[in-house]
């Protein structure tokens, strides 16, 4: 109506286009032209009585637009999409029974006895604990069987541990003290920088604060000084940047690959710190891997530790720094 300049109830498409453009859109005109397939400018009559819009086109072509495809059918939002099939109750019971038997075979009868007597045993609990132990099996080379065997082997070694008071001899490897800015120091630095392009850096950042009797920060984010309070991880990243910059003075342009291993306790905080620091400009060089968790043991018989009240809550701990050897191959 705002485009009806003459007040006769008729406007041309050009007049309509101007009105539409004043409202920030031209898609309506495109739709009208495409839908009608018109060769000349139509006149549009507005009927205020029934709020219908009719078009009267002069010499309009009624032929369909070439290569025009019918619109695709839109999905009906009222149609319920079936949920993905879940394991049947019989399947869950079967997998739980097989898990209990496997744990008994692995010597975890103390755990399975607690499960049998627990009031927390429900169908949902069965499903969760089966899924959890399936993840345990995949997280350790050789599965839980190898995991328990290694624990028992470590306990045997511990029993044979020799007292620190016993006489011992420490073999010190040969070394050489380099004085800052001395000819030997400068030569060693040059040799190292010339080979720096073959280097990679692996950082183990899975440790958290309880062992330091601190609250909140992970160990990799603790400050290395009291004045600047530079986080340990930041200092390492700045060191890597400095090595790369120093290498350019020797005509070596390279990017040092960096692998950071986190744990479930530190992963989110490490990632958050790196993102806030814009990854120190090293995003394409950094790979972050996360060590898995496995059941902790409560005694020298390698019995899995559980929550005091709910035996289905398995106490887990990260695999430790040794896990990096496997993660580097993933």
mmCIF file of C-alpha atoms in Angstrom:
data_model
loop_
_atom_site.group_PDB
_atom_site.id
_atom_site.type_symbol
_atom_site.label_atom_id
_atom_site.label_comp_id
_atom_site.label_asym_id
_atom_site.label_seq_id
_atom_site.Cartn_x
_atom_site.Cartn_y
_atom_site.Cartn_z
ATOM 1 C CA UNK A 1 0.000 0.000 0.000
ATOM 2 C CA UNK A 2 2.886 2.366 0.706
ATOM 3 C CA UNK A 3 4.014 1.848 -2.909
ATOM 4 C CA UNK A 4 0.609 2.883 -4.322
ATOM 5 C CA UNK A 5 1.557 6.415 -5.244
ATOM 6 C CA UNK A 6 -1.499 7.174 -7.416
ATOM 7 C CA UNK A 7 -4.015 5.786 -4.941
ATOM 8 C CA UNK A 8 -5.720 3.700 -7.622
ATOM 9 C CA UNK A 9 -4.902 0.367 -5.981
ATOM 10 C CA UNK A 10 -2.446 -0.603 -8.739
ATOM 11 C CA UNK A 11 1.351 -0.630 -8.686
ATOM 12 C CA UNK A 12 4.048 -1.866 -11.005
ATOM 13 C CA UNK A 13 6.738 -4.281 -9.938
ATOM 14 C CA UNK A 14 9.284 -1.461 -10.109
ATOM 15 C CA UNK A 15 7.231 0.491 -7.583
ATOM 16 C CA UNK A 16 6.959 -2.646 -5.441
ATOM 17 C CA UNK A 17 10.716 -3.210 -5.724
ATOM 18 C CA UNK A 18 11.399 0.299 -4.452
ATOM 19 C CA UNK A 19 9.094 -0.258 -1.484
ATOM 20 C CA UNK A 20 10.685 -3.617 -0.685
ATOM 21 C CA UNK A 21 14.199 -2.194 -0.908
ATOM 22 C CA UNK A 22 13.199 0.512 1.549
ATOM 23 C CA UNK A 23 12.433 -2.305 3.988
ATOM 24 C CA UNK A 24 15.780 -4.044 3.381
ATOM 25 C CA UNK A 25 14.710 -7.058 1.260
ATOM 26 C CA UNK A 26 14.465 -7.919 -2.433
ATOM 27 C CA UNK A 27 13.731 -11.628 -2.088
ATOM 28 C CA UNK A 28 9.974 -11.075 -2.396
ATOM 29 C CA UNK A 29 10.324 -9.599 -5.882
ATOM 30 C CA UNK A 30 12.591 -12.449 -6.989
ATOM 31 C CA UNK A 31 10.031 -14.964 -5.832
ATOM 32 C CA UNK A 32 7.215 -13.152 -7.683
ATOM 33 C CA UNK A 33 9.136 -12.998 -10.947
ATOM 34 C CA UNK A 34 10.288 -16.621 -10.726
ATOM 35 C CA UNK A 35 6.899 -18.000 -9.740
ATOM 36 C CA UNK A 36 5.003 -16.162 -12.481
ATOM 37 C CA UNK A 37 7.611 -16.458 -15.231
ATOM 38 C CA UNK A 38 6.643 -12.967 -16.457
ATOM 39 C CA UNK A 39 8.192 -11.222 -19.413
ATOM 40 C CA UNK A 40 6.635 -7.797 -18.772
ATOM 41 C CA UNK A 41 5.971 -5.778 -15.688
ATOM 42 C CA UNK A 42 2.669 -6.844 -14.090
ATOM 43 C CA UNK A 43 0.304 -4.651 -12.180
ATOM 44 C CA UNK A 44 -0.698 -5.866 -8.724
ATOM 45 C CA UNK A 45 -4.153 -5.107 -7.357
ATOM 46 C CA UNK A 46 -4.645 -5.136 -3.579
ATOM 47 C CA UNK A 47 -8.117 -6.102 -2.382
ATOM 48 C CA UNK A 48 -8.542 -4.836 1.169
ATOM 49 C CA UNK A 49 -11.870 -6.622 1.562
ATOM 50 C CA UNK A 50 -10.575 -10.171 1.456
ATOM 51 C CA UNK A 51 -6.844 -9.435 1.897
ATOM 52 C CA UNK A 52 -6.062 -11.355 -1.289
ATOM 53 C CA UNK A 53 -3.463 -10.311 -3.799
ATOM 54 C CA UNK A 54 -4.235 -10.873 -7.501
ATOM 55 C CA UNK A 55 -1.998 -10.156 -10.402
ATOM 56 C CA UNK A 56 -2.942 -8.915 -13.824
ATOM 57 C CA UNK A 57 -0.058 -9.391 -16.190
ATOM 58 C CA UNK A 58 0.043 -7.909 -19.631
ATOM 59 C CA UNK A 59 1.434 -10.356 -22.193
ATOM 60 C CA UNK A 60 2.527 -12.674 -19.417
ATOM 61 C CA UNK A 61 3.925 -15.991 -20.418
ATOM 62 C CA UNK A 62 2.281 -19.022 -18.919
ATOM 63 C CA UNK A 63 5.152 -21.342 -19.841
ATOM 64 C CA UNK A 64 7.055 -22.848 -16.911
ATOM 65 C CA UNK A 65 10.540 -21.630 -16.132
ATOM 66 C CA UNK A 66 13.155 -23.804 -17.926
ATOM 67 C CA UNK A 67 14.868 -26.433 -15.787
ATOM 68 C CA UNK A 68 12.729 -25.480 -12.828
ATOM 69 C CA UNK A 69 12.538 -28.348 -10.343
ATOM 70 C CA UNK A 70 9.595 -28.954 -8.028
ATOM 71 C CA UNK A 71 10.352 -27.964 -4.444
ATOM 72 C CA UNK A 72 11.599 -30.750 -2.227
ATOM 73 C CA UNK A 73 9.181 -32.077 0.328
ATOM 74 C CA UNK A 74 9.775 -30.543 3.742
ATOM 75 C CA UNK A 75 9.990 -32.854 6.768
ATOM 76 C CA UNK A 76 6.927 -32.887 8.934
ATOM 77 C CA UNK A 77 7.938 -31.680 12.410
ATOM 78 C CA UNK A 78 4.933 -33.448 13.886
ATOM 79 C CA UNK A 79 6.194 -36.871 12.839
ATOM 80 C CA UNK A 80 7.982 -38.624 15.705
ATOM 81 C CA UNK A 81 11.455 -39.810 14.701
ATOM 82 C CA UNK A 82 12.123 -43.176 16.334
ATOM 83 C CA UNK A 83 14.998 -43.246 18.809
ATOM 84 C CA UNK A 84 17.987 -45.438 17.957
ATOM 85 C CA UNK A 85 17.468 -48.997 19.136
ATOM 86 C CA UNK A 86 18.833 -49.789 22.570
ATOM 87 C CA UNK A 87 20.054 -53.068 23.933
ATOM 88 C CA UNK A 88 17.226 -55.253 25.095
ATOM 89 C CA UNK A 89 16.934 -56.082 28.749
ATOM 90 C CA UNK A 90 17.993 -59.658 28.046
ATOM 91 C CA UNK A 91 21.108 -58.401 26.253
ATOM 92 C CA UNK A 92 22.031 -56.131 29.178
ATOM 93 C CA UNK A 93 21.585 -58.965 31.674
ATOM 94 C CA UNK A 94 23.710 -61.258 29.507
ATOM 95 C CA UNK A 95 26.537 -58.713 29.211
ATOM 96 C CA UNK A 96 26.437 -58.039 32.942
ATOM 97 C CA UNK A 97 26.602 -61.756 33.733
ATOM 98 C CA UNK A 98 29.571 -62.157 31.386
ATOM 99 C CA UNK A 99 31.308 -59.179 33.025
ATOM 100 C CA UNK A 100 30.846 -60.650 36.507
ATOM 101 C CA UNK A 101 32.301 -63.971 35.379
ATOM 102 C CA UNK A 102 35.269 -62.275 33.711
ATOM 103 C CA UNK A 103 36.033 -60.279 36.864
ATOM 104 C CA UNK A 104 35.906 -63.478 38.912
ATOM 105 C CA UNK A 105 38.383 -65.051 36.484
ATOM 106 C CA UNK A 106 40.646 -62.043 37.025
ATOM 107 C CA UNK A 107 40.563 -62.522 40.804
ATOM 108 C CA UNK A 108 38.107 -59.689 41.530
ATOM 109 C CA UNK A 109 35.730 -61.808 43.607
ATOM 110 C CA UNK A 110 35.738 -59.223 46.389
ATOM 111 C CA UNK A 111 34.238 -56.736 43.939
ATOM 112 C CA UNK A 112 31.655 -59.113 42.483
ATOM 113 C CA UNK A 113 30.554 -60.167 45.993
ATOM 114 C CA UNK A 114 29.937 -56.519 46.857
ATOM 115 C CA UNK A 115 27.880 -56.130 43.693
ATOM 116 C CA UNK A 116 25.737 -59.142 44.503
ATOM 117 C CA UNK A 117 24.912 -57.767 47.959
ATOM 118 C CA UNK A 118 24.422 -54.151 46.911
ATOM 119 C CA UNK A 119 21.051 -52.409 46.942
ATOM 120 C CA UNK A 120 22.285 -50.206 44.056
ATOM 121 C CA UNK A 121 21.993 -53.066 41.564
ATOM 122 C CA UNK A 122 19.471 -51.869 38.963
ATOM 123 C CA UNK A 123 19.105 -52.325 35.223
ATOM 124 C CA UNK A 124 20.549 -48.857 34.639
ATOM 125 C CA UNK A 125 23.487 -49.635 36.939
ATOM 126 C CA UNK A 126 24.180 -52.820 34.985
ATOM 127 C CA UNK A 127 24.269 -50.913 31.703
ATOM 128 C CA UNK A 128 26.604 -48.213 33.070
ATOM 129 C CA UNK A 129 29.046 -50.590 34.707
ATOM 130 C CA UNK A 130 29.219 -52.780 31.590
ATOM 131 C CA UNK A 131 30.013 -49.732 29.443
ATOM 132 C CA UNK A 132 32.613 -48.538 31.946
ATOM 133 C CA UNK A 133 34.496 -51.817 31.995
ATOM 134 C CA UNK A 134 34.371 -52.015 28.208
ATOM 135 C CA UNK A 135 36.210 -48.682 28.169
ATOM 136 C CA UNK A 136 38.708 -50.033 30.707
ATOM 137 C CA UNK A 137 39.432 -52.982 28.429
ATOM 138 C CA UNK A 138 40.137 -50.689 25.455
ATOM 139 C CA UNK A 139 42.234 -48.215 27.430
ATOM 140 C CA UNK A 140 45.089 -50.529 28.359
ATOM 141 C CA UNK A 141 47.232 -52.660 26.033
ATOM 142 C CA UNK A 142 46.283 -56.246 26.747
ATOM 143 C CA UNK A 143 43.119 -55.196 28.578
ATOM 144 C CA UNK A 144 42.342 -55.632 32.274
ATOM 145 C CA UNK A 145 44.070 -59.015 32.388
ATOM 146 C CA UNK A 146 47.428 -57.455 31.497
ATOM 147 C CA UNK A 147 46.698 -54.482 33.760
ATOM 148 C CA UNK A 148 46.197 -56.699 36.816
ATOM 149 C CA UNK A 149 49.225 -58.842 35.968
ATOM 150 C CA UNK A 150 51.406 -55.730 35.805
ATOM 151 C CA UNK A 151 50.072 -54.514 39.159
ATOM 152 C CA UNK A 152 50.842 -57.852 40.794
ATOM 153 C CA UNK A 153 54.314 -57.826 39.262
ATOM 154 C CA UNK A 154 54.958 -54.387 40.751
ATOM 155 C CA UNK A 155 53.797 -55.573 44.169
ATOM 156 C CA UNK A 156 56.199 -58.512 43.970
ATOM 157 C CA UNK A 157 59.027 -56.153 43.128
ATOM 158 C CA UNK A 158 58.025 -53.923 46.007
ATOM 159 C CA UNK A 159 58.268 -56.817 48.457
ATOM 160 C CA UNK A 160 61.822 -57.427 47.265
ATOM 161 C CA UNK A 161 62.686 -53.765 47.683
ATOM 162 C CA UNK A 162 66.112 -53.142 49.135
ATOM 163 C CA UNK A 163 66.403 -50.761 52.064
ATOM 164 C CA UNK A 164 67.887 -47.349 51.208
ATOM 165 C CA UNK A 165 70.321 -47.869 54.066
ATOM 166 C CA UNK A 166 71.986 -50.719 52.190
ATOM 167 C CA UNK A 167 75.340 -49.906 50.556
ATOM 168 C CA UNK A 168 74.963 -48.784 46.976
ATOM 169 C CA UNK A 169 77.038 -47.179 44.257
ATOM 170 C CA UNK A 170 75.745 -44.502 41.875
ATOM 171 C CA UNK A 171 77.289 -44.395 38.414
ATOM 172 C CA UNK A 172 77.584 -40.787 37.262
ATOM 173 C CA UNK A 173 77.775 -40.332 33.483
ATOM 174 C CA UNK A 174 80.572 -38.165 32.128
ATOM 175 C CA UNK A 175 79.640 -34.500 31.797
ATOM 176 C CA UNK A 176 81.175 -31.128 31.056
ATOM 177 C CA UNK A 177 80.408 -27.760 32.626
ATOM 178 C CA UNK A 178 79.834 -24.996 30.070
ATOM 179 C CA UNK A 179 80.380 -21.419 31.174
ATOM 180 C CA UNK A 180 78.009 -18.815 29.738
ATOM 181 C CA UNK A 181 79.371 -17.096 26.577
ATOM 182 C CA UNK A 182 82.499 -19.231 26.596
ATOM 183 C CA UNK A 183 83.749 -20.600 23.211
ATOM 184 C CA UNK A 184 82.617 -24.105 24.169
ATOM 185 C CA UNK A 185 79.177 -22.770 25.151
ATOM 186 C CA UNK A 186 78.763 -20.863 21.882
ATOM 187 C CA UNK A 187 79.870 -23.892 19.871
ATOM 188 C CA UNK A 188 77.472 -26.214 21.727
ATOM 189 C CA UNK A 189 74.599 -23.765 21.218
ATOM 190 C CA UNK A 190 75.293 -23.578 17.504
ATOM 191 C CA UNK A 191 75.359 -27.373 17.183
ATOM 192 C CA UNK A 192 72.080 -27.634 19.076
ATOM 193 C CA UNK A 193 70.305 -24.963 17.053
ATOM 194 C CA UNK A 194 71.474 -26.474 13.782
ATOM 195 C CA UNK A 195 69.778 -29.717 14.841
ATOM 196 C CA UNK A 196 66.692 -28.154 16.462
ATOM 197 C CA UNK A 197 64.607 -28.689 13.325
ATOM 198 C CA UNK A 198 64.711 -32.438 14.061
ATOM 199 C CA UNK A 199 63.422 -31.988 17.606
ATOM 200 C CA UNK A 200 59.947 -32.514 19.040
ATOM 201 C CA UNK A 201 58.691 -31.600 22.519
ATOM 202 C CA UNK A 202 56.514 -33.831 24.715
ATOM 203 C CA UNK A 203 54.891 -32.307 27.808
ATOM 204 C CA UNK A 204 53.208 -34.455 30.449
ATOM 205 C CA UNK A 205 50.558 -32.260 32.077
ATOM 206 C CA UNK A 206 48.324 -34.772 33.826
ATOM 207 C CA UNK A 207 49.316 -33.910 37.396
ATOM 208 C CA UNK A 208 47.008 -31.904 39.617
ATOM 209 C CA UNK A 209 47.290 -30.122 42.946
ATOM 210 C CA UNK A 210 46.486 -32.601 45.789
ATOM 211 C CA UNK A 211 50.076 -33.840 45.979
ATOM 212 C CA UNK A 212 51.199 -30.214 46.396
ATOM 213 C CA UNK A 213 48.519 -29.483 49.012
ATOM 214 C CA UNK A 214 47.156 -26.708 46.812
ATOM 215 C CA UNK A 215 43.631 -26.080 45.615
ATOM 216 C CA UNK A 216 42.601 -25.327 42.071
ATOM 217 C CA UNK A 217 45.542 -25.132 39.644
ATOM 218 C CA UNK A 218 47.076 -28.055 37.853
ATOM 219 C CA UNK A 219 50.793 -28.492 38.231
ATOM 220 C CA UNK A 220 51.589 -27.375 34.669
ATOM 221 C CA UNK A 221 49.915 -24.026 35.397
ATOM 222 C CA UNK A 222 51.701 -23.296 38.660
ATOM 223 C CA UNK A 223 53.929 -20.175 38.606
ATOM 224 C CA UNK A 224 57.665 -20.668 38.275
ATOM 225 C CA UNK A 225 58.510 -17.373 39.992
ATOM 226 C CA UNK A 226 57.018 -15.185 42.701
ATOM 227 C CA UNK A 227 57.277 -11.833 40.939
ATOM 228 C CA UNK A 228 56.135 -12.415 37.376
ATOM 229 C CA UNK A 229 54.157 -15.536 38.352
ATOM 230 C CA UNK A 230 54.694 -16.995 34.897
ATOM 231 C CA UNK A 231 52.897 -20.337 34.572
ATOM 232 C CA UNK A 232 55.170 -23.289 33.899
ATOM 233 C CA UNK A 233 53.377 -24.151 30.649
ATOM 234 C CA UNK A 234 53.690 -20.571 29.384
ATOM 235 C CA UNK A 235 57.418 -20.555 30.108
ATOM 236 C CA UNK A 236 57.847 -23.724 28.050
ATOM 237 C CA UNK A 237 55.877 -22.283 25.128
ATOM 238 C CA UNK A 238 57.947 -19.091 25.198
ATOM 239 C CA UNK A 239 61.102 -21.213 25.245
ATOM 240 C CA UNK A 240 59.944 -23.070 22.131
ATOM 241 C CA UNK A 241 59.183 -19.788 20.376
ATOM 242 C CA UNK A 242 62.647 -18.532 21.322
ATOM 243 C CA UNK A 243 64.317 -21.672 19.948
ATOM 244 C CA UNK A 244 62.478 -21.275 16.642
ATOM 245 C CA UNK A 245 63.407 -17.571 16.448
ATOM 246 C CA UNK A 246 67.035 -18.305 17.340
ATOM 247 C CA UNK A 247 67.182 -20.972 14.656
ATOM 248 C CA UNK A 248 66.365 -18.380 12.013
ATOM 249 C CA UNK A 249 69.650 -16.627 12.803
ATOM 250 C CA UNK A 250 71.353 -19.787 11.546
ATOM 251 C CA UNK A 251 69.218 -19.921 8.422
ATOM 252 C CA UNK A 252 66.931 -22.635 9.826
ATOM 253 C CA UNK A 253 63.194 -22.053 9.403
ATOM 254 C CA UNK A 254 61.312 -24.780 11.273
ATOM 255 C CA UNK A 255 58.288 -25.488 13.460
ATOM 256 C CA UNK A 256 58.810 -27.750 16.471
ATOM 257 C CA UNK A 257 56.017 -30.328 16.917
ATOM 258 C CA UNK A 258 54.548 -30.276 20.440
ATOM 259 C CA UNK A 259 52.573 -33.047 22.127
ATOM 260 C CA UNK A 260 50.793 -32.272 25.402
ATOM 261 C CA UNK A 261 49.383 -35.127 27.456
ATOM 262 C CA UNK A 262 46.566 -34.241 29.840
ATOM 263 C CA UNK A 263 44.410 -36.250 32.217
ATOM 264 C CA UNK A 264 40.673 -36.073 32.973
ATOM 265 C CA UNK A 265 41.600 -33.897 35.970
ATOM 266 C CA UNK A 266 43.613 -31.344 33.971
ATOM 267 C CA UNK A 267 42.349 -31.487 30.383
ATOM 268 C CA UNK A 268 39.715 -28.729 30.481
ATOM 269 C CA UNK A 269 41.942 -26.299 32.388
ATOM 270 C CA UNK A 270 44.897 -26.891 30.076
ATOM 271 C CA UNK A 271 42.748 -26.339 26.978
ATOM 272 C CA UNK A 272 41.156 -23.238 28.509
ATOM 273 C CA UNK A 273 44.583 -21.786 29.319
ATOM 274 C CA UNK A 274 45.857 -22.420 25.790
ATOM 275 C CA UNK A 275 42.762 -20.895 24.212
ATOM 276 C CA UNK A 276 42.996 -17.786 26.407
ATOM 277 C CA UNK A 277 46.626 -17.480 25.321
ATOM 278 C CA UNK A 278 45.649 -18.012 21.648
ATOM 279 C CA UNK A 279 47.797 -21.150 21.745
ATOM 280 C CA UNK A 280 50.846 -18.816 21.748
ATOM 281 C CA UNK A 281 50.596 -18.743 17.948
ATOM 282 C CA UNK A 282 51.546 -22.435 17.843
ATOM 283 C CA UNK A 283 48.106 -23.974 17.267
ATOM 284 C CA UNK A 284 49.099 -25.932 14.164
ATOM 285 C CA UNK A 285 52.114 -27.404 15.986
ATOM 286 C CA UNK A 286 50.324 -28.589 19.131
ATOM 287 C CA UNK A 287 48.637 -31.967 19.563
ATOM 288 C CA UNK A 288 46.776 -32.659 22.799
ATOM 289 C CA UNK A 289 46.228 -36.247 23.920
ATOM 290 C CA UNK A 290 44.448 -37.369 27.062
ATOM 291 C CA UNK A 291 45.482 -40.294 29.212
ATOM 292 C CA UNK A 292 42.688 -42.645 30.175
ATOM 293 C CA UNK A 293 41.674 -43.754 33.670
ATOM 294 C CA UNK A 294 41.732 -47.255 35.094
ATOM 295 C CA UNK A 295 40.553 -48.721 38.402
ATOM 296 C CA UNK A 296 42.693 -47.927 41.417
ATOM 297 C CA UNK A 297 43.544 -50.817 43.736
ATOM 298 C CA UNK A 298 42.836 -50.918 47.444
ATOM 299 C CA UNK A 299 45.344 -53.522 48.636
ATOM 300 C CA UNK A 300 48.336 -55.662 47.702
ATOM 301 C CA UNK A 301 46.003 -58.233 46.118
ATOM 302 C CA UNK A 302 45.105 -55.766 43.362
ATOM 303 C CA UNK A 303 41.450 -55.587 44.383
ATOM 304 C CA UNK A 304 39.734 -52.705 42.628
ATOM 305 C CA UNK A 305 38.853 -49.798 44.896
ATOM 306 C CA UNK A 306 35.239 -48.616 45.074
ATOM 307 C CA UNK A 307 33.105 -46.015 46.780
ATOM 308 C CA UNK A 308 32.495 -46.914 50.416
ATOM 309 C CA UNK A 309 28.702 -47.008 50.067
ATOM 310 C CA UNK A 310 28.201 -47.779 46.387
ATOM 311 C CA UNK A 311 30.459 -50.571 45.069
ATOM 312 C CA UNK A 312 29.414 -49.793 41.497
ATOM 313 C CA UNK A 313 31.290 -46.495 41.695
ATOM 314 C CA UNK A 314 34.789 -47.600 40.748
ATOM 315 C CA UNK A 315 37.602 -45.383 42.028
ATOM 316 C CA UNK A 316 39.716 -44.463 39.023
ATOM 317 C CA UNK A 317 43.110 -42.892 38.548
ATOM 318 C CA UNK A 318 44.981 -41.710 35.430
ATOM 319 C CA UNK A 319 47.401 -44.190 33.929
ATOM 320 C CA UNK A 320 50.418 -42.002 34.673
ATOM 321 C CA UNK A 321 53.257 -40.555 32.624
ATOM 322 C CA UNK A 322 54.159 -43.931 31.169
ATOM 323 C CA UNK A 323 50.984 -43.763 29.094
ATOM 324 C CA UNK A 324 52.624 -41.185 26.833
ATOM 325 C CA UNK A 325 54.639 -43.969 25.201
ATOM 326 C CA UNK A 326 51.412 -45.473 23.803
ATOM 327 C CA UNK A 327 49.615 -42.200 23.083
ATOM 328 C CA UNK A 328 52.454 -40.997 20.871
ATOM 329 C CA UNK A 329 51.553 -43.801 18.460
ATOM 330 C CA UNK A 330 47.844 -42.889 18.278
#
